CSV table of C-alpha atoms in Angstrom, one decimal:
chain,number,residue,atom,x,y,z
W,1,MET,CA,196.8,101.7,215.8
W,2,ILE,CA,193.1,101.5,214.6
W,3,SER,CA,192.6,99.3,211.6
W,4,PHE,CA,189.5,100.6,209.9
W,5,GLU,CA,189.3,97.3,207.7
W,6,HIS,CA,188.4,95.2,210.7
W,7,GLY,CA,185.9,97.2,213.1
W,8,GLY,CA,188.2,100.0,214.0
W,9,PHE,CA,186.1,102.7,212.9
W,10,VAL,CA,183.3,101.1,214.9
W,11,LEU,CA,185.4,100.5,217.8
W,12,LEU,CA,186.3,104.1,217.7
W,13,GLY,CA,182.8,105.2,218.0
W,14,PHE,CA,182.5,102.8,220.9
W,15,HIS,CA,185.3,104.2,222.7
W,16,LEU,CA,184.3,108.0,221.9
W,17,LEU,CA,181.0,107.4,223.5
W,18,PHE,CA,182.3,105.5,226.5
W,19,LEU,CA,184.9,108.4,226.9
W,20,LEU,CA,182.3,111.1,226.4
W,21,VAL,CA,180.1,109.5,229.1
W,22,ILE,CA,182.9,109.6,231.6
W,23,LEU,CA,184.0,113.3,230.6
W,24,LEU,CA,180.2,114.6,230.9
W,25,ASP,CA,179.9,112.6,234.3
W,26,GLN,CA,183.0,113.6,235.9
W,27,SER,CA,183.0,117.2,234.8
W,28,THR,CA,179.5,117.8,236.1
W,29,LYS,CA,180.4,116.3,239.3
W,30,TYR,CA,183.4,118.5,239.5
W,31,PHE,CA,181.3,121.6,239.2
W,32,VAL,CA,178.7,120.3,241.6
W,33,GLN,CA,181.4,119.8,244.2
W,34,ARG,CA,183.0,123.0,243.7
W,35,PHE,CA,179.9,125.2,243.5
W,36,LEU,CA,177.1,123.6,245.5
W,37,PRO,CA,177.3,122.6,249.6
W,38,LEU,CA,177.0,119.2,250.2
W,39,ASN,CA,173.4,118.2,251.0
W,40,GLY,CA,172.3,121.8,249.5
W,41,GLY,CA,171.4,122.9,246.1
W,42,ILE,CA,169.7,125.3,243.7
W,43,THR,CA,166.6,125.5,241.9
W,44,VAL,CA,166.8,125.4,238.3
W,45,LEU,CA,163.4,125.2,237.1
W,46,PRO,CA,160.9,125.5,239.9
W,47,GLY,CA,158.8,122.5,240.6
W,48,VAL,CA,160.6,120.6,237.9
W,49,LEU,CA,164.3,120.3,238.4
W,50,SER,CA,166.9,121.3,241.2
W,51,LEU,CA,170.6,120.5,241.7
W,52,THR,CA,171.1,119.0,245.0
W,53,TYR,CA,174.5,117.7,246.0
W,54,ILE,CA,174.6,114.4,247.9
W,55,ASN,CA,176.8,111.5,248.5
W,56,ASN,CA,175.2,108.4,247.5
W,57,PRO,CA,176.6,105.3,249.3
W,58,GLY,CA,174.9,102.9,246.9
W,59,ALA,CA,174.3,102.1,243.1
W,60,ALA,CA,172.2,104.0,240.7
W,61,PHE,CA,169.0,105.7,242.2
W,62,GLY,CA,170.3,104.7,245.7
W,63,ILE,CA,169.9,100.9,245.3
W,64,LEU,CA,172.2,98.6,247.3
W,65,PRO,CA,173.5,101.2,249.8
W,66,TYR,CA,176.7,100.8,251.7
W,67,LYS,CA,177.6,97.7,249.3
W,68,THR,CA,180.7,99.5,248.0
W,69,VAL,CA,182.9,96.6,247.7
W,70,LEU,CA,180.2,94.5,245.9
W,71,LEU,CA,179.7,97.5,243.5
W,72,VAL,CA,183.6,97.8,242.8
W,73,VAL,CA,183.9,94.2,242.1
W,74,LEU,CA,180.8,94.0,239.9
W,75,THR,CA,182.3,96.9,237.8
W,76,PHE,CA,185.6,95.3,237.4
W,77,LEU,CA,183.8,92.1,236.4
W,78,LEU,CA,182.0,94.1,233.8
W,79,PHE,CA,185.4,95.5,232.5
W,80,PHE,CA,186.7,91.8,232.4
W,81,LEU,CA,183.6,90.7,230.5
W,82,VAL,CA,183.9,93.5,228.0
W,83,PHE,CA,187.9,92.8,227.5
W,84,LEU,CA,187.0,89.1,227.2
W,85,PHE,CA,184.6,89.5,224.2
W,86,ARG,CA,186.4,92.6,222.9
W,87,ASN,CA,186.8,91.1,219.5
W,88,ARG,CA,182.9,90.6,219.0
W,89,ILE,CA,181.8,94.2,219.9
W,90,PRO,CA,182.6,95.5,216.4
W,91,ARG,CA,180.2,92.9,214.8
W,92,GLN,CA,177.3,93.6,217.2
W,93,PRO,CA,174.4,95.8,216.0
W,94,SER,CA,174.8,99.3,216.9
W,95,PHE,CA,172.1,99.4,219.5
W,96,LEU,CA,174.0,96.7,221.5
W,97,ARG,CA,177.3,98.6,220.9
W,98,TRP,CA,175.7,101.9,222.1
W,99,GLY,CA,174.1,100.3,225.0
W,100,LEU,CA,177.2,98.7,226.1
W,101,ALA,CA,179.3,101.9,225.7
W,102,LEU,CA,176.8,104.0,227.6
W,103,GLY,CA,176.6,101.3,230.6
W,104,LEU,CA,180.4,100.9,230.9
W,105,GLY,CA,181.1,104.8,230.7
W,106,GLY,CA,178.4,105.2,233.3
W,107,ALA,CA,179.9,102.4,235.5
W,108,THR,CA,183.4,103.9,235.3
W,109,GLY,CA,182.3,107.3,236.1
W,110,ASN,CA,180.7,105.9,239.3
W,111,LEU,CA,183.5,103.7,239.9
W,112,ILE,CA,185.9,106.7,239.8
W,113,ASP,CA,183.8,108.3,242.6
W,114,ARG,CA,183.8,105.1,244.8
W,115,LEU,CA,187.5,104.6,244.5
W,116,ARG,CA,188.1,108.5,245.2
W,117,PHE,CA,185.5,109.2,247.8
W,118,GLY,CA,183.9,106.0,249.0
W,119,SER,CA,180.3,107.0,247.6
W,120,VAL,CA,179.0,108.6,244.3
W,121,ILE,CA,178.3,112.1,243.7
W,122,ASP,CA,174.6,112.6,242.9
W,123,PHE,CA,172.9,116.1,241.9
W,124,ILE,CA,170.0,115.7,239.4
W,125,ASP,CA,167.0,116.2,241.5
W,126,LEU,CA,163.6,115.9,239.6
W,127,ARG,CA,160.7,117.6,241.3
W,128,PHE,CA,157.7,117.3,239.1
W,129,TRP,CA,154.7,114.6,239.3
W,130,PRO,CA,155.3,111.6,239.0
W,131,MET,CA,158.9,112.0,239.8
W,132,LYS,CA,158.4,114.1,242.8
W,133,ASN,CA,160.0,111.5,245.1
W,134,PHE,CA,162.5,109.9,242.6
W,135,PRO,CA,166.0,109.5,244.0
W,136,ILE,CA,168.7,112.0,243.0
W,137,PHE,CA,171.1,110.6,240.3
W,138,ASN,CA,173.8,111.7,238.2
W,139,ILE,CA,175.0,111.6,234.4
W,140,ALA,CA,176.5,108.1,234.9
W,141,ASP,CA,173.2,106.8,236.4
W,142,LEU,CA,171.4,108.1,233.4
W,143,ALA,CA,174.1,106.5,230.9
W,144,ILE,CA,173.7,103.2,232.8
W,145,SER,CA,169.9,103.4,232.5
W,146,CYS,CA,169.9,104.5,229.0
W,147,GLY,CA,172.5,101.6,228.1
W,148,VAL,CA,170.5,98.9,229.9
W,149,LEU,CA,167.2,100.1,228.0
W,150,LEU,CA,169.2,100.1,224.5
W,151,ILE,CA,170.3,96.4,225.3
W,152,LEU,CA,167.2,95.3,226.5
W,153,TRP,CA,165.5,96.8,223.5
W,154,TYR,CA,168.0,94.8,221.4
W,155,LEU,CA,167.4,91.8,223.2
W,156,ARG,CA,163.6,92.0,222.6
W,157,LYS,CA,164.1,92.6,219.0
W,158,GLN,CA,166.3,89.4,218.8
W,159,GLU,CA,163.6,87.5,220.8
W,160,GLN,CA,160.9,88.5,218.2
W,161,THR,CA,163.2,87.7,215.0
W,162,THR,CA,164.0,84.5,216.5
W,163,GLY,CA,160.4,83.7,217.3
W,164,ASP,CA,159.2,84.7,213.9
W,165,GLU,CA,161.9,82.5,212.2
W,166,GLU,CA,160.8,79.6,214.4
W,167,LYS,CA,157.0,80.2,213.3
W,168,ALA,CA,158.0,80.2,209.6
W,169,ILE,CA,159.9,76.9,210.0
W,170,GLU,CA,157.0,75.3,211.8
W,171,GLN,CA,154.6,76.4,208.9
W,172,GLY,CA,157.0,75.1,206.4
W,173,GLY,CA,158.3,78.3,205.0
């Protein structure tokens, strides 16, 4: 049972965002598999966006191709770390929690594909400049990227705050 007195409401939001990412990722991949031919697709907005169904043997945006075992191990390591620090999550600022939930949800979506198919289903194909040669990706990749950006933004803000406090101490204030 969730205790709303001890961060339960915060954890509920964390878990809902985590599950929403997985649901969106897996449902879009289901429809892509069902309605698009492998290595084929459709144009959604000419010169801007196509849906192109490919199997990606690597990580987000095609990095680390054919390193499936490494990627599965890294994802389980991420799960372990989140489990290990689970009691600290509710006390963290919202940007850090959102980033973690997005990243973990995206990693889970891609992990499901790797365990089921040995590769990841990608389909979002941007065709406009400067994205013309950008790798095809999926909702999980997008969630991971947004999660990492939120975490980096939070860490940068922490660094600035710590630097401002140190300057104040040095100046005798």
